[in-house]
Coordinates of C-alpha atoms and ligand atoms in Angstrom, one line a residue:
X29 CA 43.8 -86.2 -105.1
X30 CA 41.6 -88.6 -107.0
X31 CA 43.2 -90.7 -109.7
X32 CA 42.9 -89.7 -113.4
X33 CA 43.9 -93.0 -114.9
X34 CA 41.9 -96.1 -113.9
X35 CA 45.1 -98.2 -114.3
X36 CA 47.2 -99.7 -111.5
X37 CA 50.9 -99.1 -111.0
X38 CA 52.8 -101.2 -113.5
X39 CA 55.0 -103.8 -112.0
X40 CA 57.6 -106.2 -113.4
X41 CA 56.1 -109.7 -113.6
X42 CA 58.6 -111.5 -115.8
X43 CA 58.4 -113.0 -119.3
X44 CA 55.8 -115.7 -118.4
X45 CA 53.2 -113.1 -117.3
X46 CA 50.2 -112.6 -119.6
X47 CA 49.1 -109.5 -117.7
X48 CA 49.0 -106.7 -120.4
X49 CA 49.5 -104.1 -117.6
X50 CA 52.8 -105.6 -116.4
X51 CA 56.4 -105.4 -117.6
X52 CA 57.8 -108.7 -118.9
X53 CA 61.4 -107.5 -119.3
X54 CA 61.8 -104.1 -117.7
X55 CA 63.0 -104.9 -114.2
X56 CA 64.3 -101.5 -113.0
X57 CA 66.6 -102.7 -110.3
X58 CA 68.1 -105.6 -112.3
X59 CA 71.9 -105.0 -112.7
X60 CA 73.3 -105.2 -116.3
X61 CA 77.0 -104.6 -116.7
X62 CA 77.4 -103.0 -113.3
X63 CA 74.4 -100.6 -113.5
X64 CA 70.7 -100.8 -112.8
X65 CA 68.4 -101.0 -115.9
X66 CA 66.7 -97.8 -114.8
X67 CA 70.1 -96.0 -114.8
X68 CA 71.1 -97.4 -118.2
X69 CA 67.8 -96.6 -119.9
X70 CA 66.7 -93.3 -118.4
X71 CA 63.2 -93.4 -119.9
X72 CA 61.4 -90.1 -120.6
X73 CA 57.9 -89.1 -121.5
X74 CA 57.4 -86.6 -124.3
X75 CA 54.8 -84.1 -123.0
X76 CA 53.5 -83.4 -126.5
X77 CA 52.5 -86.8 -127.7
X78 CA 51.4 -88.3 -124.5
X79 CA 49.5 -85.4 -122.9
X80 CA 48.6 -83.2 -125.9
X81 CA 48.1 -85.2 -129.1
X82 CA 44.7 -86.7 -129.4
X83 CA 44.9 -88.4 -132.8
X84 CA 44.1 -85.6 -135.2
X85 CA 45.7 -86.3 -138.6
X86 CA 45.5 -84.6 -142.0
X87 CA 42.2 -86.4 -142.7
X88 CA 40.4 -86.6 -139.4
X89 CA 39.8 -85.1 -136.0
X90 CA 40.7 -86.3 -132.5
X91 CA 39.9 -89.9 -131.6
X92 CA 41.3 -89.7 -128.0
X93 CA 40.0 -87.8 -125.0
X94 CA 42.7 -86.0 -123.0
X95 CA 40.8 -83.2 -121.3
X96 CA 41.6 -84.9 -117.9
X97 CA 38.5 -83.3 -116.5
X98 CA 39.2 -79.7 -117.6
X99 CA 38.3 -77.4 -120.5
X100 CA 41.0 -77.6 -123.2
X101 CA 42.8 -74.4 -123.9
X102 CA 42.6 -73.1 -120.3
X103 CA 45.2 -73.0 -117.6
X104 CA 43.1 -75.4 -115.6
X105 CA 43.6 -77.9 -118.4
X106 CA 47.4 -77.1 -118.4
X107 CA 47.4 -78.1 -114.7
X108 CA 45.2 -81.1 -115.3
X109 CA 47.8 -82.3 -117.8
X110 CA 50.5 -81.9 -115.2
X111 CA 48.5 -84.0 -112.8
X112 CA 47.9 -86.6 -115.5
X113 CA 51.5 -86.6 -116.6
X114 CA 52.9 -87.1 -113.1
X115 CA 50.4 -89.8 -112.2
X116 CA 51.2 -91.5 -115.5
X117 CA 55.0 -91.4 -115.1
X118 CA 54.8 -92.4 -111.4
X119 CA 52.6 -95.5 -112.3
X120 CA 55.1 -96.6 -115.0
X121 CA 58.3 -95.7 -113.1
X122 CA 59.3 -93.3 -115.9
X123 CA 61.8 -91.0 -114.2
X124 CA 62.1 -88.1 -116.8
X125 CA 60.0 -85.9 -119.1
X126 CA 60.8 -83.7 -122.1
X127 CA 58.7 -80.6 -123.1
X128 CA 58.2 -77.8 -125.6
X129 CA 57.1 -74.4 -124.2
X130 CA 53.9 -74.8 -126.3
X131 CA 53.0 -78.2 -124.7
X132 CA 52.7 -77.0 -121.2
X133 CA 50.4 -73.9 -121.5
X134 CA 47.9 -72.4 -124.0
X135 CA 49.9 -69.6 -125.6
X136 CA 48.4 -66.1 -125.3
X137 CA 48.4 -63.5 -128.1
X138 CA 51.0 -61.5 -126.2
X139 CA 54.4 -63.1 -125.4
X140 CA 54.5 -61.4 -122.0
X141 CA 51.3 -63.1 -121.0
X142 CA 52.5 -66.4 -122.4
X143 CA 55.7 -66.1 -120.3
X144 CA 53.6 -65.4 -117.2
X145 CA 51.6 -68.6 -117.8
X146 CA 54.9 -70.5 -118.4
X147 CA 56.2 -69.2 -115.0
X148 CA 52.9 -70.3 -113.3
X149 CA 52.8 -73.8 -114.8
X150 CA 56.5 -74.5 -114.2
X151 CA 56.0 -73.6 -110.5
X152 CA 53.3 -76.3 -110.4
X153 CA 55.5 -78.8 -112.3
X154 CA 58.3 -78.1 -109.9
X155 CA 56.1 -78.9 -107.0
X156 CA 55.2 -82.2 -108.6
X157 CA 58.8 -83.0 -109.4
X158 CA 59.7 -82.4 -105.7
X159 CA 56.8 -84.7 -104.6
X160 CA 57.7 -87.5 -107.0
X161 CA 61.4 -87.3 -107.7
X162 CA 60.7 -87.2 -111.4
X163 CA 63.2 -85.0 -113.4
X164 CA 63.3 -83.0 -116.6
X165 CA 65.5 -84.6 -119.3
X166 CA 65.4 -81.8 -121.8
X167 CA 63.4 -78.7 -122.8
X168 CA 62.9 -77.0 -126.1
X169 CA 61.0 -74.2 -127.8
X170 CA 58.3 -75.0 -130.4
X171 CA 59.4 -72.8 -133.3
X172 CA 57.5 -74.6 -136.0
X173 CA 53.7 -74.6 -135.2
X174 CA 52.9 -70.9 -135.2
X175 CA 52.3 -69.3 -138.7
X176 CA 55.0 -66.7 -137.9
X177 CA 57.5 -69.5 -138.4
X178 CA 56.3 -70.4 -141.9
X179 CA 59.7 -69.2 -143.4
X180 CA 61.8 -70.5 -140.6
X181 CA 62.8 -69.6 -137.1
X182 CA 66.6 -69.1 -137.0
X183 CA 66.4 -69.2 -140.8
X184 CA 63.6 -66.8 -141.3
X185 CA 63.7 -63.9 -143.8
X186 CA 62.1 -61.7 -141.1
X187 CA 64.4 -60.0 -138.5
X188 CA 61.3 -59.5 -136.3
X189 CA 60.5 -63.2 -136.4
X190 CA 64.1 -64.0 -135.6
X191 CA 63.8 -61.8 -132.5
X192 CA 60.6 -63.7 -131.6
X193 CA 62.4 -67.0 -131.9
X194 CA 65.2 -65.7 -129.8
X195 CA 62.7 -64.7 -127.1
X196 CA 61.2 -68.2 -127.1
X197 CA 64.7 -69.8 -126.9
X198 CA 65.6 -67.5 -124.0
X199 CA 62.4 -68.4 -122.1
X200 CA 62.7 -72.1 -122.8
X201 CA 66.2 -72.0 -121.5
X202 CA 65.1 -70.2 -118.4
X203 CA 62.5 -72.9 -117.8
X204 CA 64.8 -75.8 -118.5
X205 CA 67.3 -74.4 -116.0
X206 CA 64.4 -73.8 -113.5
X207 CA 63.3 -77.5 -113.9
X208 CA 66.9 -78.8 -113.6
X209 CA 67.0 -80.1 -117.2
X210 CA 70.4 -81.2 -118.5
X211 CA 69.5 -80.9 -122.1
X212 CA 68.2 -78.3 -124.5
X213 CA 67.1 -79.4 -128.0
X214 CA 67.0 -77.6 -131.3
X215 CA 64.9 -79.4 -133.8
X216 CA 64.7 -77.4 -137.0
X217 CA 61.3 -78.4 -138.5
X218 CA 61.1 -75.1 -140.3
X219 CA 64.8 -74.6 -140.8
X220 CA 65.0 -75.7 -144.5
X221 CA 63.4 -74.9 -147.8
X222 CA 60.7 -75.8 -150.2
X223 CA 62.6 -74.5 -153.2
X224 CA 66.0 -73.0 -153.8
X225 CA 64.4 -70.5 -156.1
X226 CA 63.4 -68.3 -153.1
X227 CA 66.2 -69.3 -150.6
X228 CA 69.6 -67.9 -149.7
X229 CA 71.0 -71.1 -148.0
X230 CA 74.2 -69.4 -146.8
X231 CA 72.4 -66.5 -145.2
X232 CA 69.9 -68.9 -143.5
X233 CA 72.6 -71.2 -142.2
X234 CA 74.6 -68.4 -140.8
X235 CA 71.6 -67.1 -138.9
X236 CA 70.7 -70.5 -137.5
X237 CA 74.3 -70.7 -136.2
X238 CA 74.0 -67.2 -134.8
X239 CA 70.8 -68.2 -132.9
X240 CA 72.6 -71.3 -131.5
X241 CA 75.6 -69.2 -130.4
X242 CA 73.3 -66.7 -128.7
X243 CA 71.6 -69.6 -126.9
X244 CA 75.0 -71.1 -125.7
X245 CA 76.1 -67.7 -124.4
X246 CA 72.9 -67.0 -122.6
X247 CA 72.5 -70.6 -121.3
X248 CA 76.0 -70.7 -119.9
X249 CA 75.4 -67.2 -118.3
X250 CA 72.3 -68.4 -116.4
X251 CA 74.0 -71.6 -115.2
X252 CA 72.9 -74.2 -117.8
X253 CA 75.7 -76.8 -117.6
X254 CA 74.0 -79.5 -119.6
X255 CA 74.2 -80.3 -123.3
X256 CA 72.7 -78.5 -126.3
X257 CA 71.4 -80.9 -128.9
X258 CA 70.6 -80.8 -132.6
X259 CA 68.0 -83.3 -133.5
X260 CA 68.6 -84.2 -137.2
X261 CA 65.7 -84.8 -139.5
X262 CA 66.0 -84.7 -143.3
X263 CA 62.5 -83.6 -144.2
X264 CA 58.9 -83.2 -143.0
X265 CA 57.5 -80.6 -142.6
X266 CA 59.9 -79.0 -145.0
X267 CA 61.0 -80.6 -148.3
X268 CA 64.6 -80.2 -147.2
X269 CA 65.8 -79.6 -143.7
X270 CA 69.3 -78.4 -143.1
X271 CA 69.9 -80.8 -140.1
X272 CA 69.5 -83.6 -142.6
X273 CA 71.4 -86.3 -140.6
X274 CA 74.1 -86.6 -138.0
X275 CA 77.0 -86.2 -140.4
X276 CA 75.5 -83.0 -141.8
X277 CA 74.6 -81.6 -138.4
X278 CA 78.1 -82.4 -137.0
X279 CA 79.7 -80.7 -140.0
X280 CA 77.6 -77.6 -139.5
X281 CA 78.4 -77.4 -135.8
X282 CA 82.1 -77.7 -136.5
X283 CA 82.0 -75.1 -139.3
X284 CA 80.4 -72.6 -137.0
X285 CA 82.5 -73.5 -133.8
X286 CA 79.4 -74.8 -131.9
X287 CA 80.7 -78.4 -131.5
X288 CA 82.0 -78.0 -127.9
X289 CA 78.6 -77.3 -126.5
X290 CA 76.3 -79.3 -128.8
X291 CA 75.7 -83.1 -129.2
X292 CA 73.1 -85.0 -131.2
X293 CA 69.7 -86.1 -130.1
X294 CA 69.1 -89.0 -132.4
X295 CA 65.6 -90.1 -133.3
X296 CA 65.1 -93.5 -134.8
X297 CA 62.3 -92.5 -137.2
X298 CA 64.4 -89.5 -138.4
X299 CA 67.3 -91.8 -139.2
X300 CA 65.3 -94.0 -141.4
X301 CA 63.7 -91.0 -143.2
X302 CA 67.3 -89.9 -144.0
X303 CA 67.9 -93.3 -145.6
X304 CA 70.1 -94.6 -142.7
X305 CA 69.6 -97.1 -140.0
X306 CA 69.1 -96.0 -136.5
X307 CA 72.4 -97.6 -135.6
X308 CA 74.2 -95.7 -138.3
X309 CA 73.1 -92.3 -136.9
X310 CA 74.1 -93.4 -133.4
X311 CA 77.5 -94.7 -134.5
X312 CA 78.3 -91.5 -136.4
X313 CA 77.4 -89.4 -133.4
X314 CA 79.4 -91.7 -131.0
X315 CA 82.6 -91.7 -133.0
X316 CA 82.5 -87.9 -133.0
X317 CA 81.9 -87.8 -129.2
X318 CA 78.4 -86.4 -129.8
X319 CA 76.0 -89.2 -128.8
X320 CA 73.9 -87.1 -126.4
X321 CA 70.4 -88.3 -126.2
X322 CA 67.9 -90.5 -128.0
X323 CA 64.2 -90.1 -129.1
X324 CA 63.2 -93.7 -128.9
X325 CA 60.5 -94.6 -131.4
X326 CA 60.3 -96.3 -134.8
X327 CA 58.9 -95.5 -138.2
X328 CA 57.3 -97.6 -140.8
X329 CA 59.6 -98.4 -143.6
X330 CA 56.7 -98.7 -146.1
X331 CA 55.7 -95.1 -145.3
X332 CA 57.7 -92.0 -146.3
X333 CA 56.7 -89.9 -143.3
X334 CA 57.3 -89.6 -139.6
X335 CA 55.0 -92.0 -137.8
X336 CA 56.5 -91.8 -134.3
X337 CA 55.5 -95.3 -133.3
X338 CA 56.3 -96.9 -130.0
X339 CA 59.4 -99.0 -130.5
X340 CA 58.7 -102.7 -131.1
X341 CA 61.7 -103.9 -133.0
X342 CA 64.0 -105.7 -130.6
X343 CA 66.8 -106.0 -133.1
X344 CA 66.8 -102.2 -133.6
X345 CA 66.7 -101.6 -129.8
X346 CA 69.5 -104.1 -129.3
X347 CA 71.8 -102.4 -131.8
X348 CA 70.9 -99.0 -130.3
X349 CA 71.8 -100.1 -126.8
X350 CA 74.9 -101.8 -128.2
X351 CA 76.0 -98.3 -129.4
X352 CA 75.0 -96.7 -126.2
X353 CA 76.9 -99.2 -124.0
X354 CA 80.0 -99.1 -126.3
X355 CA 80.0 -95.3 -126.0
X356 CA 80.0 -95.4 -122.2
X357 CA 76.3 -94.8 -121.6
X358 CA 74.3 -91.6 -121.2
X359 CA 75.7 -88.6 -119.5
X360 CA 73.0 -86.0 -119.6
X361 CA 70.8 -87.8 -122.1
X362 CA 68.3 -90.6 -122.0
X363 CA 65.6 -92.4 -124.0
X364 CA 62.7 -90.1 -124.7
X365 CA 59.6 -91.9 -126.0
X366 CA 58.9 -89.4 -128.8
X367 CA 56.1 -91.8 -129.7
X368 CA 52.3 -91.8 -130.0
X369 CA 49.6 -94.4 -130.0
X370 CA 48.1 -95.3 -133.3
X371 CA 45.0 -93.3 -134.0
X372 CA 42.6 -96.1 -133.2
X373 CA 44.4 -97.0 -130.0
X374 CA 42.5 -94.2 -128.3
X375 CA 41.9 -95.2 -124.7
X376 CA 43.8 -94.1 -121.6
X377 CA 44.8 -97.7 -121.1
X378 CA 46.4 -97.6 -124.6
X379 CA 48.7 -94.8 -123.4
X380 CA 50.1 -97.2 -120.8
X381 CA 50.3 -100.1 -123.2
X382 CA 52.4 -98.0 -125.6
X383 CA 54.9 -97.3 -122.8
X384 CA 55.0 -100.9 -121.6
X385 CA 55.8 -102.0 -125.2
X386 CA 58.5 -99.3 -125.5
X387 CA 60.1 -99.9 -122.1
X388 CA 60.1 -103.7 -122.5
X389 CA 61.5 -103.5 -126.0
X390 CA 64.4 -101.4 -124.8
X391 CA 64.9 -103.5 -121.7
X392 CA 65.3 -106.5 -124.0
X393 CA 67.6 -104.5 -126.2
X394 CA 69.7 -103.7 -123.2
X395 CA 69.9 -107.3 -122.1
X396 CA 70.8 -108.5 -125.6
X397 CA 73.3 -105.7 -126.2
X398 CA 75.1 -106.6 -123.0
X399 CA 75.2 -110.2 -124.1
X400 CA 76.7 -109.2 -127.5
X401 CA 79.5 -107.3 -125.7
X402 CA 80.1 -110.1 -123.1
X403 CA 80.0 -112.8 -125.8
X404 CA 82.8 -110.9 -127.7
X405 CA 82.5 -112.6 -131.1
X406 CA 81.3 -109.4 -132.9
X407 CA 83.9 -107.1 -131.3
X408 CA 86.6 -109.7 -131.6
X409 CA 85.9 -110.1 -135.3
X410 CA 86.1 -106.4 -135.9
X411 CA 89.3 -106.0 -134.0
X412 CA 90.8 -108.9 -135.9
X413 CA 89.6 -107.5 -139.3
X414 CA 92.0 -104.5 -139.0
X415 CA 94.9 -106.4 -137.4
X416 CA 97.1 -105.9 -140.4
X417 CA 97.5 -102.4 -139.2
X418 CA 99.4 -103.8 -136.1
X419 CA 102.3 -104.6 -138.5
X420 CA 105.3 -102.2 -138.9
X421 CA 103.9 -100.6 -142.1
X422 CA 100.4 -100.5 -140.6
X423 CA 101.6 -98.7 -137.5
X424 CA 103.4 -96.2 -139.7
X425 CA 100.3 -95.4 -141.6
X426 CA 98.2 -95.1 -138.5
X427 CA 100.6 -92.7 -136.8
X428 CA 100.9 -90.6 -139.9
X429 CA 104.6 -91.2 -139.9
X430 CA 105.1 -92.1 -143.6
X431 CA 105.2 -90.5 -147.0
X432 CA 103.3 -91.5 -150.2
X433 CA 106.7 -92.4 -151.8
X434 CA 107.5 -94.8 -148.9
X435 CA 104.2 -96.5 -149.3
X436 CA 104.7 -96.8 -153.0
X437 CA 108.1 -98.3 -152.5
X438 CA 106.6 -100.8 -150.1
X439 CA 103.9 -101.8 -152.6
X440 CA 106.3 -102.2 -155.5
X441 CA 108.6 -104.4 -153.4
X442 CA 105.6 -106.5 -152.4
X443 CA 104.3 -107.1 -155.9
X444 CA 100.7 -108.1 -154.9
X445 CA 98.8 -107.8 -151.6
X446 CA 97.2 -110.9 -150.0
X447 CA 93.4 -111.3 -150.0
X448 CA 92.2 -108.9 -147.3
X449 CA 90.0 -111.6 -145.7
X450 CA 86.3 -112.4 -145.7
X451 CA 83.8 -109.9 -144.3
X452 CA 81.8 -112.8 -142.9
X453 CA 78.5 -110.9 -142.8
X454 CA 76.3 -114.0 -142.8
X455 CA 78.3 -115.6 -140.0
X456 CA 78.1 -112.4 -137.9
X457 CA 74.3 -112.1 -138.5
X458 CA 73.9 -115.7 -137.3
X459 CA 75.9 -114.8 -134.2
X460 CA 73.4 -112.0 -133.5
X461 CA 70.5 -114.5 -134.0
X462 CA 72.2 -117.0 -131.7
X463 CA 72.5 -114.3 -129.0
X464 CA 68.9 -113.1 -129.5
X465 CA 67.3 -116.6 -129.3
X466 CA 70.0 -118.8 -127.9
Ligands
XLS15 C1 59.5 -83.8 -134.8 C2 60.5 -83.8 -133.7 C3 60.2 -83.0 -132.5 C4 61.4 -82.8 -131.6 C5 61.2 -81.7 -130.6 O1 59.6 -84.5 -135.7 O2 60.7 -85.2 -133.4 O3 59.1 -83.5 -131.8 O4 61.7 -84.0 -130.9 O5 60.9 -80.5 -131.1
CA16 CA1 61.9 -86.1 -131.8
CA17 CA1 59.6 -88.1 -135.3

């Protein structure tokens, strides 16, 4: 078959290379802390941004051309996107992809016809997967674009729309299992509200949990043995979204008994929209045993909306990979570039340049995160900071083997506690700079 992209396969050439179409840091077979870079990073392509989005924004039309030789809106175009996607991933050495049902076919008016198209296209995707060895990281259902979801999917006021959402989740789970995906994402773009004046929050949250429970039961029945994920995001498109951040989503999962089957899919840009750092969201997920997968992108802190940029900030990527390494690495998850080129970066070559930037940024992040761990100054400082809890009274507190009266007696006998010790933030930040540039 003739090539779609007039771009060569992207190779590692090292940091001295000036070739824009080469990796400077991502050297897939390089071993870091006992594992190949490609195994640590598990990069994935987001079907929607890379193969579907052409630059339309609220004020202007498409700037990029992604017909790939077919007429948009047809099944031929859906197949051309498969050809383009697999050529693109193969040339970059990206081993996984993520998809929504709506990304891979033009939806029909009738759901039965849509499902037939989904069967047909996933047969074709499966062929390509077998040819190339590329795998599915996770699947999901788009329950936010169609007008029927204007009042929510799981949280809708319409029982009929709830059934429609259920049908989409069922089919998207079927497809994820068919393609061997080990993750299934719920991103609740329409699960929230514009005003409390028209919203029964308790009713809506109970129904979202109900839909998730139905998904778990069905998924396990058809052999889905991967992880379900909630992808927190505080706002956009809704004013308030229920899965505000990792803490909120984890609390919700625990409240409704969904926490054994669900983990978090943390997106960097969503973290900053929630007023957190990316690292914060990863840490909160990790300490709850719920760091599942990552949407690797970055936002613009000067803008209040979701810009889904390719990750460029090496500090952020480093602290992300530090959290990933400390939590034992990915099990079923990976790093999905839920990222799009800027609107004026509208050539096919720009699609490759975006991925090269993202992959090199995370390769550097991995290298530097491993150095932070091997250096030991940061972890050593933190361990030492809490060392007073190794004392007899500290151990008693930690084991829960003490009463408030005993602690009070201890304090009264002591008179005055010693200075708890400097937090040394400036020193620790200079350690990080030393590791980054040393
Ligand atoms: C939108 C979300 C979405 C999810 C998948 O902001 O990032 O693309 O990743 O539905
Ligand atoms: Ca995302
Ligand atoms: Ca986003």
